[in-house]
Tab-separated table of C-alpha atoms in Angstrom:
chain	number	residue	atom	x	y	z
A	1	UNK	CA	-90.677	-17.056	-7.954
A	2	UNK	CA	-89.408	-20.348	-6.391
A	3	UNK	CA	-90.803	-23.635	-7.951
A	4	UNK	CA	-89.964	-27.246	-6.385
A	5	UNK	CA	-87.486	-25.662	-3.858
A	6	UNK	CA	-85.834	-24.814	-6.386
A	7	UNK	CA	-84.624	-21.340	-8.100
A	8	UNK	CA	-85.874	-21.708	-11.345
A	9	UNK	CA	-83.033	-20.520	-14.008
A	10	UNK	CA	-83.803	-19.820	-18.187
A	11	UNK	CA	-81.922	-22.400	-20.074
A	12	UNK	CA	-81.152	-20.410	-23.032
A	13	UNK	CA	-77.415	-19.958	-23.428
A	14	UNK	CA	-75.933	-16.650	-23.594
A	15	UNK	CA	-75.402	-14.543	-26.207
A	16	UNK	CA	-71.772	-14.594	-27.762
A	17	UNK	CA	-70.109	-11.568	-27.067
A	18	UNK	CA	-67.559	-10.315	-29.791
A	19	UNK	CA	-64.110	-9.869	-29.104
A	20	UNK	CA	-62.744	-5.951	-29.379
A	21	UNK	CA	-61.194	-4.974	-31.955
A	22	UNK	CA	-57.288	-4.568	-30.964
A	23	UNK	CA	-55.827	-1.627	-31.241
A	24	UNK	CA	-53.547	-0.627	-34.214
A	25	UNK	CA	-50.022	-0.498	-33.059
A	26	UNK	CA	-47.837	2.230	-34.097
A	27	UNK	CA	-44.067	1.872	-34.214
A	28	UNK	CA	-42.137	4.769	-32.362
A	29	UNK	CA	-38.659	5.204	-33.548
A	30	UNK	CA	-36.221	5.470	-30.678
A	31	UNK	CA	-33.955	8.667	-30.085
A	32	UNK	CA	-31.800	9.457	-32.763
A	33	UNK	CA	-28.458	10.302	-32.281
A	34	UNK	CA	-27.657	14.108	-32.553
A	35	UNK	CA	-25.152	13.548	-35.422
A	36	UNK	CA	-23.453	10.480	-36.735
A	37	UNK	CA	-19.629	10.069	-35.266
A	38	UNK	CA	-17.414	12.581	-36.076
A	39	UNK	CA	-19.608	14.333	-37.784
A	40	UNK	CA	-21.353	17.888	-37.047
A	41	UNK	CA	-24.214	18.121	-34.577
A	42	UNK	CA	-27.503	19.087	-36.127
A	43	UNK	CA	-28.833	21.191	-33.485
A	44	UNK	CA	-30.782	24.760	-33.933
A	45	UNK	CA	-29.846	27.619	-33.523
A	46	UNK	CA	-31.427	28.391	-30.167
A	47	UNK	CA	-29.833	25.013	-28.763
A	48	UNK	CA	-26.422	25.795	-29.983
A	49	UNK	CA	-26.390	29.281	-28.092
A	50	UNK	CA	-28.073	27.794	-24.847
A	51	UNK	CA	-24.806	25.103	-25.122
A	52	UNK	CA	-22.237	27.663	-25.481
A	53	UNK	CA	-23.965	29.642	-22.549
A	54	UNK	CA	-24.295	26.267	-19.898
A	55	UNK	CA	-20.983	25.072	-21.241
A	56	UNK	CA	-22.446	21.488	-22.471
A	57	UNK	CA	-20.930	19.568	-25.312
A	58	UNK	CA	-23.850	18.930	-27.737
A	59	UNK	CA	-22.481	15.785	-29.035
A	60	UNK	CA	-23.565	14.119	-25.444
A	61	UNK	CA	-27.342	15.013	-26.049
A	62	UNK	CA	-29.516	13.077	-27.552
A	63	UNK	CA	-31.893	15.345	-29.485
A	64	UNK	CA	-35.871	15.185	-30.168
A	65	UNK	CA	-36.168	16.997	-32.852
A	66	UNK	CA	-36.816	15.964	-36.759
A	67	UNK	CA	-34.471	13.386	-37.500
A	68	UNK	CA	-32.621	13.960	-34.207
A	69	UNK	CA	-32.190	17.373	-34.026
A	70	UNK	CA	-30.904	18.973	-30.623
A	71	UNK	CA	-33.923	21.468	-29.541
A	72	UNK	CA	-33.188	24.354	-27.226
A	73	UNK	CA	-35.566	22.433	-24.669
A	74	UNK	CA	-33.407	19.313	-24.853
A	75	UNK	CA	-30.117	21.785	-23.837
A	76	UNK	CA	-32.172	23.627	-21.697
A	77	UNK	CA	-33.443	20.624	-19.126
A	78	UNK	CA	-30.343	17.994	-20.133
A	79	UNK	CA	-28.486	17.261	-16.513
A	80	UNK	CA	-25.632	18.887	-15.565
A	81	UNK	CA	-23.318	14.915	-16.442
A	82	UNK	CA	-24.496	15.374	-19.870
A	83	UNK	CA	-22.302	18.253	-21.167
A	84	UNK	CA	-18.902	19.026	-19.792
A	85	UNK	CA	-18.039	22.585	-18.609
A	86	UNK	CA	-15.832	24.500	-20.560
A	87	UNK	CA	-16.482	28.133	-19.432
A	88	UNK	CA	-14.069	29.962	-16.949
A	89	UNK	CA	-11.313	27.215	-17.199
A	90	UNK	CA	-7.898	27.509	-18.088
A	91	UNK	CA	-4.840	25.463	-18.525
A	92	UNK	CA	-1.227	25.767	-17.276
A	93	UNK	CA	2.251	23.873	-18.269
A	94	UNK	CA	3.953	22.440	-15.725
A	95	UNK	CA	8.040	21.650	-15.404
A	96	UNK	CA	9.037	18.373	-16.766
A	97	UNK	CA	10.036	16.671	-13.445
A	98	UNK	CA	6.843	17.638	-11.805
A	99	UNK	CA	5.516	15.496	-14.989
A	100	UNK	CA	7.841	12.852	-14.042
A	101	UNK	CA	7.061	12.810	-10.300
A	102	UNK	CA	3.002	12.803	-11.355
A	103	UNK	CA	3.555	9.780	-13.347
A	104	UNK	CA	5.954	8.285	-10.869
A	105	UNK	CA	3.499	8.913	-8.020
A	106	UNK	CA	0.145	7.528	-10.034
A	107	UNK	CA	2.807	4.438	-11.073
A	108	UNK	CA	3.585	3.711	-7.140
A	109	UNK	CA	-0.122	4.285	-6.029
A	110	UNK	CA	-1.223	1.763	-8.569
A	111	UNK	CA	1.018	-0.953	-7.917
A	112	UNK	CA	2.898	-0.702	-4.048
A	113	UNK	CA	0.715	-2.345	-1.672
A	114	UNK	CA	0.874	0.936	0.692
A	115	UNK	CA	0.367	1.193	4.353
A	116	UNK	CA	1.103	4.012	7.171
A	117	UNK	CA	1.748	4.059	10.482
A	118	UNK	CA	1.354	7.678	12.589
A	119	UNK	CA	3.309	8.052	15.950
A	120	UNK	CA	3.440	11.766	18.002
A	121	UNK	CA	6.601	12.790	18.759
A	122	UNK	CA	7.517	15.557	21.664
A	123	UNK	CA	9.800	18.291	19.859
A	124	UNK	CA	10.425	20.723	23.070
A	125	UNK	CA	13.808	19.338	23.868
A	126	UNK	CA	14.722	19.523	20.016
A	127	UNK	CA	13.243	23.447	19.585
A	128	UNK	CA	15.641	24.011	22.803
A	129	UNK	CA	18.600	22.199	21.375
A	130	UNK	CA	17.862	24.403	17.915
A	131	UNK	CA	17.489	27.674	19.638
A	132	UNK	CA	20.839	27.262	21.624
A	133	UNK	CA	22.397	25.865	18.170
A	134	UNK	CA	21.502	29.159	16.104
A	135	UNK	CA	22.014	31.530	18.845
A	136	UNK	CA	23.848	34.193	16.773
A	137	UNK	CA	24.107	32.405	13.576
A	138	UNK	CA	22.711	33.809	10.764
A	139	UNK	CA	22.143	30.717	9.142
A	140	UNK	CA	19.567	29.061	11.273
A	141	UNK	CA	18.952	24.996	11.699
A	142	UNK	CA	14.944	24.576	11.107
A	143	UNK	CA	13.202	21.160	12.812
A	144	UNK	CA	12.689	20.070	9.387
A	145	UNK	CA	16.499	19.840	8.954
A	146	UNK	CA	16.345	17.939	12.322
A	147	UNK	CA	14.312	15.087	11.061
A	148	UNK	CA	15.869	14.195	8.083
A	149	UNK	CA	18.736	13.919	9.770
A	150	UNK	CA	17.169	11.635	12.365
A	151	UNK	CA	15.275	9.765	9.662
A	152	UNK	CA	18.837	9.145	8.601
A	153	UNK	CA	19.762	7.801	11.558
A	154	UNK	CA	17.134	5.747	12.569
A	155	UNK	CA	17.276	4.145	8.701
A	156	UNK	CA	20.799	3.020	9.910
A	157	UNK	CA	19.403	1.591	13.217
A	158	UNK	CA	16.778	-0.256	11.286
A	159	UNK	CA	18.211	-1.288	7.890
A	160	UNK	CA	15.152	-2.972	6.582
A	161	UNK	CA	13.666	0.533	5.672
A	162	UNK	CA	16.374	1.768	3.338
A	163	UNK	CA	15.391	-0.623	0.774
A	164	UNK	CA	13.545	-1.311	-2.605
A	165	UNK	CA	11.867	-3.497	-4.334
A	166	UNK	CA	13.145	-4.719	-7.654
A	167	UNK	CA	11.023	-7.442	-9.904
A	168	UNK	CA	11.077	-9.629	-6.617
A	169	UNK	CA	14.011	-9.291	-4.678
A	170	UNK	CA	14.747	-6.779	-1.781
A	171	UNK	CA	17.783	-4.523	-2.754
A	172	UNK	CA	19.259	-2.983	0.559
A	173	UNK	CA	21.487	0.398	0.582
A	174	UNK	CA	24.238	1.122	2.987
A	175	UNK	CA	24.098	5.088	2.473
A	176	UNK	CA	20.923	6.700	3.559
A	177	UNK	CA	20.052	9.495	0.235
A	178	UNK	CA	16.918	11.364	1.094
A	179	UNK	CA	14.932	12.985	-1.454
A	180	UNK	CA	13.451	16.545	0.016
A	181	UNK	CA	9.556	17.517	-1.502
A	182	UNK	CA	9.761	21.053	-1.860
A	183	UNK	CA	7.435	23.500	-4.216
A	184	UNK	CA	3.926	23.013	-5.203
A	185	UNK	CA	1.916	22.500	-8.781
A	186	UNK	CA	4.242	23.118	-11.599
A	187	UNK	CA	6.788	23.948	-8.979
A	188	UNK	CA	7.084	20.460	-7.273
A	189	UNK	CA	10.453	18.991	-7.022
A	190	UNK	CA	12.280	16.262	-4.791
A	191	UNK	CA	16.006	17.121	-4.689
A	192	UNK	CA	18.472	14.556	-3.004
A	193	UNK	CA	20.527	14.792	-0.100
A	194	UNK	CA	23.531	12.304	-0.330
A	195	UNK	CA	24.951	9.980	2.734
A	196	UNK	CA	22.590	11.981	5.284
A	197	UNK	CA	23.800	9.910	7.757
A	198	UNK	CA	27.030	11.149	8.016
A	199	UNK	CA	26.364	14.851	8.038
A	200	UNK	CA	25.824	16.617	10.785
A	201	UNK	CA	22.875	18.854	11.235
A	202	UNK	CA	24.742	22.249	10.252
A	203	UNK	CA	25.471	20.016	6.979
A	204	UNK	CA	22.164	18.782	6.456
A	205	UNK	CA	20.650	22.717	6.508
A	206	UNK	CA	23.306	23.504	4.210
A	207	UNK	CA	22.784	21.081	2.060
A	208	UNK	CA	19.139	21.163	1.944
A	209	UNK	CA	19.228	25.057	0.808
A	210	UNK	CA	21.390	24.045	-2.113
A	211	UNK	CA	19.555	21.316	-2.991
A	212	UNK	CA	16.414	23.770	-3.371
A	213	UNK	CA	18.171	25.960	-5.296
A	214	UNK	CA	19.333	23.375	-7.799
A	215	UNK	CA	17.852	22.865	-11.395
A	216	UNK	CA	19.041	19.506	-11.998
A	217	UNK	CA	16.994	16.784	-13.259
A	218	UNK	CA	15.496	14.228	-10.788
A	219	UNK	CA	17.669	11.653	-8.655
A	220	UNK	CA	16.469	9.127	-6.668
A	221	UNK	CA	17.198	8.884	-3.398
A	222	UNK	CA	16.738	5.544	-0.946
A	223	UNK	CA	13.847	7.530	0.770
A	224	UNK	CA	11.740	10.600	0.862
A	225	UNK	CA	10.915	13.379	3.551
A	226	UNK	CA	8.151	15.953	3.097
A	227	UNK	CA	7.129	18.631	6.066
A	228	UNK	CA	3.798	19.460	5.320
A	229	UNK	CA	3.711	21.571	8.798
A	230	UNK	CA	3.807	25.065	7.279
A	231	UNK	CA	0.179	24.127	5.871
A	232	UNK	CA	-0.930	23.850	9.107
A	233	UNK	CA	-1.932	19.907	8.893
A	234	UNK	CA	-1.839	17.998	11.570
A	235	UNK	CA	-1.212	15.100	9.598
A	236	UNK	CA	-0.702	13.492	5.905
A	237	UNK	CA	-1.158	10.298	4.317
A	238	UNK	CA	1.955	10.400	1.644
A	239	UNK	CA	2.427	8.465	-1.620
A	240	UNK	CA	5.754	5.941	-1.492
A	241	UNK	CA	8.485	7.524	-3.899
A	242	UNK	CA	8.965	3.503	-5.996
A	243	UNK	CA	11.226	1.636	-6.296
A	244	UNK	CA	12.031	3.609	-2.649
A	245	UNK	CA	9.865	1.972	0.357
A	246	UNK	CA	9.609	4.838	2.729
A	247	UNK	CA	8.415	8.195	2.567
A	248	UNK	CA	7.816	9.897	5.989
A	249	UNK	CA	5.518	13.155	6.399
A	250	UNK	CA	5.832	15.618	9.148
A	251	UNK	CA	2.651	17.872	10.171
A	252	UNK	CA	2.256	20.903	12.303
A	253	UNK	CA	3.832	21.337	15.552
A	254	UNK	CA	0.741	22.166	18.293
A	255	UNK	CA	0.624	21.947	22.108
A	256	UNK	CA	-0.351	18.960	24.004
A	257	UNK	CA	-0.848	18.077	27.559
A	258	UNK	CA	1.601	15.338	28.779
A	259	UNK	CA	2.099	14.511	32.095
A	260	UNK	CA	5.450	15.358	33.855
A	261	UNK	CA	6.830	14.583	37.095
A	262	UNK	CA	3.227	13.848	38.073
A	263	UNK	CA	2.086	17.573	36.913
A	264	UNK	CA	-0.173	18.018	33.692
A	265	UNK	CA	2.266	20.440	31.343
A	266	UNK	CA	1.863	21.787	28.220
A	267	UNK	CA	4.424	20.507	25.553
A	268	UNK	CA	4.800	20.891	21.603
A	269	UNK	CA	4.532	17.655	19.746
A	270	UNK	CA	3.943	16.991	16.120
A	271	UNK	CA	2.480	13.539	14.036
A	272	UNK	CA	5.136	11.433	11.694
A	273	UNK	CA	3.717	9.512	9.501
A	274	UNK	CA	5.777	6.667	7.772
A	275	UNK	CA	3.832	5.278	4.301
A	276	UNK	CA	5.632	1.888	3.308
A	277	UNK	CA	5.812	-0.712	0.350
A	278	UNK	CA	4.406	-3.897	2.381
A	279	UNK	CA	6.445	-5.873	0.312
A	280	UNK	CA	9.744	-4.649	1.729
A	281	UNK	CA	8.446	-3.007	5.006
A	282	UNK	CA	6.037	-5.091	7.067
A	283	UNK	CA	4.529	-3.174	9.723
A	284	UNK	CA	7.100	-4.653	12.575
A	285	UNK	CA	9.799	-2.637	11.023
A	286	UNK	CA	8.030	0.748	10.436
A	287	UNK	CA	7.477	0.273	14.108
A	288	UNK	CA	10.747	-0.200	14.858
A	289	UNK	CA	11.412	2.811	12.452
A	290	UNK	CA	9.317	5.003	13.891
A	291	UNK	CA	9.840	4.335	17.241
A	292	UNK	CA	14.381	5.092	16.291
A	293	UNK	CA	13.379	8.434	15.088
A	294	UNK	CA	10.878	9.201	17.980
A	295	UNK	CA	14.067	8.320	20.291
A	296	UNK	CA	16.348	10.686	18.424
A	297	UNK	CA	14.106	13.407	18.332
A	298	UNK	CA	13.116	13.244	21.971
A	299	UNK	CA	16.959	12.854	22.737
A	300	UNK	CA	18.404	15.707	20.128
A	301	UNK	CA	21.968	15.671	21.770
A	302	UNK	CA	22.204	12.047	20.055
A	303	UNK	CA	22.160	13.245	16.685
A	304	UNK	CA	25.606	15.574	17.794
A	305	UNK	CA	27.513	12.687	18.053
C-alpha cells in the first residue's frame, strides 16, 4: 500500500545468513613413477603381456595402479610415442668405411655451410660420340665415365672448385682426384680416381672398374661424383665430401623438347647438380663450374683432345 508517495519499506535489518561450511580438501597424490631408475617395473601381469604384444617399453608409462603399478588399461590406451617398437625389427653390420663415410657425411652436414646449384645439360651429341667410341669394343665407355672426366676438366678451367677448406684458409690442388660413390647400405664406398684430368676417357672407364673392384681403405679425393641416374631420379641434393668443396650428382637421362633450327625436337638431357662449401665456393664459381662442364658435355669431341 503506498503511504506519503512513498513505498513504505520494514526497517528491521536482515537476518544474518551463515557462511557454508567449506569443503574438506583431500590431497591426491600425483602419478607415481612405474619403478624407481634402474630398477624393475612393477607392472601386472596382464600389462606386461599387452607390452610385449604392442611392442611398448613399460618403463615410459606412468602407471595408476597401487603405488604406481602399470595396469593393463594404462598399456592398453598409452599413445603410440610412449613405448618404442621393438617387434619385427632387425639389425645389420655394416663395412667399416661405410661407418667412416656416415660419420664423415653427418660431420660435413653439420658444419659446411652447403648450397646447390642444378643446370640441364643436352647429352645427345655425347650418347653419339659414345656409341661411335664403343662400336666393337667389348669394353664399353658409359656417360657416367664421360662426366667425371668433364668434371675434371672443367675443375681445371675453374680452379676455385678443386679446393678445401682447412681451419680458415683455402688450400687449392693442381691434380683433379675424384672420389666415385658406388654401392648402397653396408655396401657404400667412394674409391678415388687419381689426376682425372689427364686421362682420357678409355682411361677413366678403366680406371673406374678397378677402382670398384678395390678393397682398400678410404682416400680422399679433391672432389666427389655420384650418378644417381640408374634410380631413375631426376635429380639429387648431395652431401659435400669435407674437407673437399664439391660433390656433383647426375640424375636420369629423359627426353625434352628443345628447339632446333626453328623446329621443336625431341632431345635427351639430364640435371647436374653441384652441392658446395660456401666458404670456398661462392655461387659465382659453381656457375662458372657448371656452366665448363655443360660446355664439354654438349661439345664431347673436346674432351678427345
Amino acid at each position: 500500500r503506498r503511504r506519503s508517495g512513498r513505498w513504505r519499506t520494514s526497517r528491521r535489518p536482515p537476518a544474518p545468513v551463515a557462511p557454508a561450511a567449506a569443503a574438506p580438501v583431500v590431497p591426491v597424490a600425483a602419478p607415481a613413477p612405474a619403478a624407481p631408475s634402474g630398477g624393475r617395473v612393477a607392472a601386472s601381469p596382464l600389462a606386461r603381456k599387452e607390452a610385449q604384444a604392442k611392442g611398448v617399453d613399460l618403463s615410459r608409462i606412468v602407471g595408476t595402479g597401487p603405488g604406481g603399478r602399470v595396469t593393463f588399461d594404462d598399456v592398453h590406451h598409452a599413445p603410440a610415442q610412449a613405448g618404442v617398437a621393438q617387434a619385427h625389427a632387425s639389425d645389420y653390420a655394416i663395412s667399416p668405411e661405410a661407418a667412416y663415410l656416415a660419420a664423415k657425411l653427418a660431420h660435413s652436414a653439420q658444419t659446411a655451410p652447403h648450397y646447390y646449384l642444378t643446370m640441364d645439360i643436352q647429352v645427345g651429341k655425347a650418347l653419339s660420340l659414345l656409341e661411335e667410341l664403343n662400336a666393337g669394343e667389348s669394353e664399353k665407355i658409359g656417360l657416367g665415365d664421360l662426366f667425371v672426366k668433364a668434371a675434371a676438366n672443367a675443375a681445371v678451367a675453374v680452379p676455385d672448385v678443386n679446393a678445401s677448406w682447412l681451419d680458415g684458409i683455402v688450400r687449392q690442388y693442381q691434380r683433379v682426384d675424384i672420389n666415385l660413390v658406388v654401392g648402397v647400405g653396408e655396401g657404400l664406398r667412394a674409391p678415388v680416381l687419381i689426376g682425372v684430368e689427364n686421362m682420357s676417357l678409355k682411361e677413366v672407364s678403366e680406371a673406374s672398374v678397378t677402382a670398384m673392384e678395390d678393397e682398400s681403405p678410404y682416400m680422399a679425393g679433391t672432389m666427389t661424383v655420384q650418378n644417381l641416374g640408374a634410380f631413375g631420379l631426376s635429380s639429387a641434393a648431395p652431401v659435400v665430401h669435407t674437407p673437399q668443396a664439391c660433390c656433383l650428382a647426375l640424375g636420369a637421362v629423359v627426353d625434352s623438347a628443345a628447339l632446333v633450327d626453328g623446329k621443336v625436337v625431341s632431345t635427351p638431357k639430364l640435371a647436374a647438380t653441384l652441392a658446395a662449401d660456401h666458404r670456398v665456393v661462392d655461387g659465382a664459381v659453381g656457375a662458372a663450374w657448371l656452366a665448363a662442364l655443360r660446355a664439354l658435355v654438349e661439345n664431347p669431341a673436346k674432351l678427345l683432345l
